[in-house]
Amino acid sequence: MGVSYRRNVKSLPGKPDFANQSKRWTIQVHGCFWHQHDCKRGTVPSHNQEDWVAKFARNKARDIAVEASLRGLGLRVLTLWECETNNSDQLRQRLSTYLW
């Protein structure tokens, strides 16, 4: 798409997957399982369910804190879900709307 970016920027909270600090944007790509997206991949394992629920709650709380920190630095934040990356046309449309 002709956009400049850096991957996993360690100097930013949460090490965003993609970022362009001069253009003031970041993109986080969340795995549907680990971040509990409301799709078929966002399941909770039946074995040790209490532990998994606690783990997922910590992940969600961390996601909220990281996004707030990034926004506090004046950066725009886009969260993409793993399942959204399957359709390249929709992904390209969403990214072009966000980036331009």
Tab-separated table of C-alpha atoms in Angstrom:
chain	number	residue	atom	x	y	z
A	1	MET	CA	0.000	0.000	0.000
A	2	GLY	CA	3.044	2.249	-0.039
A	3	VAL	CA	2.950	3.071	3.670
A	4	SER	CA	6.074	3.400	5.807
A	5	TYR	CA	5.999	1.657	9.162
A	6	ARG	CA	8.076	-0.093	11.795
A	7	ARG	CA	7.226	-3.445	13.324
A	8	ASN	CA	7.110	-4.207	17.046
A	9	VAL	CA	8.308	-0.794	18.194
A	10	LYS	CA	9.868	-1.484	21.598
A	11	SER	CA	9.858	2.177	22.620
A	12	LEU	CA	6.040	2.306	22.543
A	13	PRO	CA	3.708	0.760	25.149
A	14	GLY	CA	2.746	-2.785	24.229
A	15	LYS	CA	5.184	-2.923	21.290
A	16	PRO	CA	2.552	-2.281	18.589
A	17	ASP	CA	2.679	-4.685	15.665
A	18	PHE	CA	2.914	-1.789	13.206
A	19	ALA	CA	3.557	1.894	13.881
A	20	ASN	CA	4.486	5.137	12.194
A	21	GLN	CA	5.320	7.642	14.905
A	22	SER	CA	5.682	10.602	12.562
A	23	LYS	CA	2.170	9.988	11.153
A	24	ARG	CA	0.932	9.228	14.702
A	25	TRP	CA	-0.673	5.827	14.119
A	26	THR	CA	-0.341	2.278	15.422
A	27	ILE	CA	-1.924	-1.026	14.484
A	28	GLN	CA	-2.341	-3.944	16.856
A	29	VAL	CA	-3.193	-7.364	15.418
A	30	HIS	CA	-4.827	-9.468	18.110
A	31	GLY	CA	-5.130	-13.232	17.961
A	32	CYS	CA	-8.772	-14.201	18.337
A	33	PHE	CA	-8.008	-16.963	20.851
A	34	TRP	CA	-5.595	-15.085	23.119
A	35	HIS	CA	-7.583	-11.846	23.172
A	36	GLN	CA	-11.019	-13.534	23.131
A	37	HIS	CA	-12.620	-12.093	20.034
A	38	ASP	CA	-16.315	-12.807	19.582
A	39	CYS	CA	-15.805	-15.269	16.719
A	40	LYS	CA	-15.439	-19.039	16.347
A	41	ARG	CA	-11.731	-18.809	17.260
A	42	GLY	CA	-12.371	-17.023	20.547
A	43	THR	CA	-13.154	-20.166	22.502
A	44	VAL	CA	-12.316	-21.050	26.095
A	45	PRO	CA	-10.710	-24.481	26.565
A	46	SER	CA	-12.751	-26.810	28.765
A	47	HIS	CA	-9.663	-28.097	30.618
A	48	ASN	CA	-8.551	-25.729	33.452
A	49	GLN	CA	-11.307	-23.333	32.437
A	50	GLU	CA	-10.914	-21.093	35.507
A	51	ASP	CA	-7.223	-20.555	34.749
A	52	TRP	CA	-7.962	-19.752	31.113
A	53	VAL	CA	-10.716	-17.294	32.021
A	54	ALA	CA	-8.336	-15.512	34.416
A	55	LYS	CA	-5.585	-15.439	31.771
A	56	PHE	CA	-7.940	-13.995	29.164
A	57	ALA	CA	-9.182	-11.364	31.644
A	58	ARG	CA	-5.573	-10.259	32.267
A	59	ASN	CA	-4.958	-10.076	28.512
A	60	LYS	CA	-8.058	-7.912	27.996
A	61	ALA	CA	-7.112	-5.605	30.881
A	62	ARG	CA	-3.597	-5.235	29.461
A	63	ASP	CA	-5.023	-4.486	25.991
A	64	ILE	CA	-7.152	-1.679	27.433
A	65	ALA	CA	-4.202	-0.223	29.367
A	66	VAL	CA	-1.871	-0.372	26.344
A	67	GLU	CA	-4.414	1.306	24.086
A	68	ALA	CA	-4.985	4.057	26.676
A	69	SER	CA	-1.225	4.602	26.956
A	70	LEU	CA	-0.809	4.843	23.198
A	71	ARG	CA	-3.708	7.279	22.909
A	72	GLY	CA	-2.192	9.252	25.792
A	73	LEU	CA	0.910	9.696	23.646
A	74	GLY	CA	-1.273	11.194	20.916
A	75	LEU	CA	-1.268	8.107	18.691
A	76	ARG	CA	-4.262	6.714	16.843
A	77	VAL	CA	-4.809	3.007	17.497
A	78	LEU	CA	-6.391	0.453	15.183
A	79	THR	CA	-7.048	-3.048	16.470
A	80	LEU	CA	-7.325	-5.761	13.855
A	81	TRP	CA	-8.430	-9.265	14.702
A	82	GLU	CA	-6.739	-12.354	13.337
A	83	CYS	CA	-9.953	-13.469	11.607
A	84	GLU	CA	-10.152	-10.122	9.775
A	85	THR	CA	-6.860	-10.794	8.014
A	86	ASN	CA	-8.383	-13.650	5.978
A	87	ASN	CA	-10.234	-11.370	3.562
A	88	SER	CA	-7.602	-9.260	1.809
A	89	ASP	CA	-10.109	-6.947	0.082
A	90	GLN	CA	-11.873	-6.029	3.333
A	91	LEU	CA	-8.535	-5.696	5.115
A	92	ARG	CA	-7.159	-3.376	2.435
A	93	GLN	CA	-10.330	-1.247	2.604
A	94	ARG	CA	-10.181	-0.986	6.384
A	95	LEU	CA	-6.481	-0.101	6.356
A	96	SER	CA	-6.835	2.488	3.603
A	97	THR	CA	-9.689	4.150	5.512
A	98	TYR	CA	-7.590	4.207	8.687
A	99	LEU	CA	-4.276	5.272	7.179
A	100	TRP	CA	-5.445	8.015	4.829
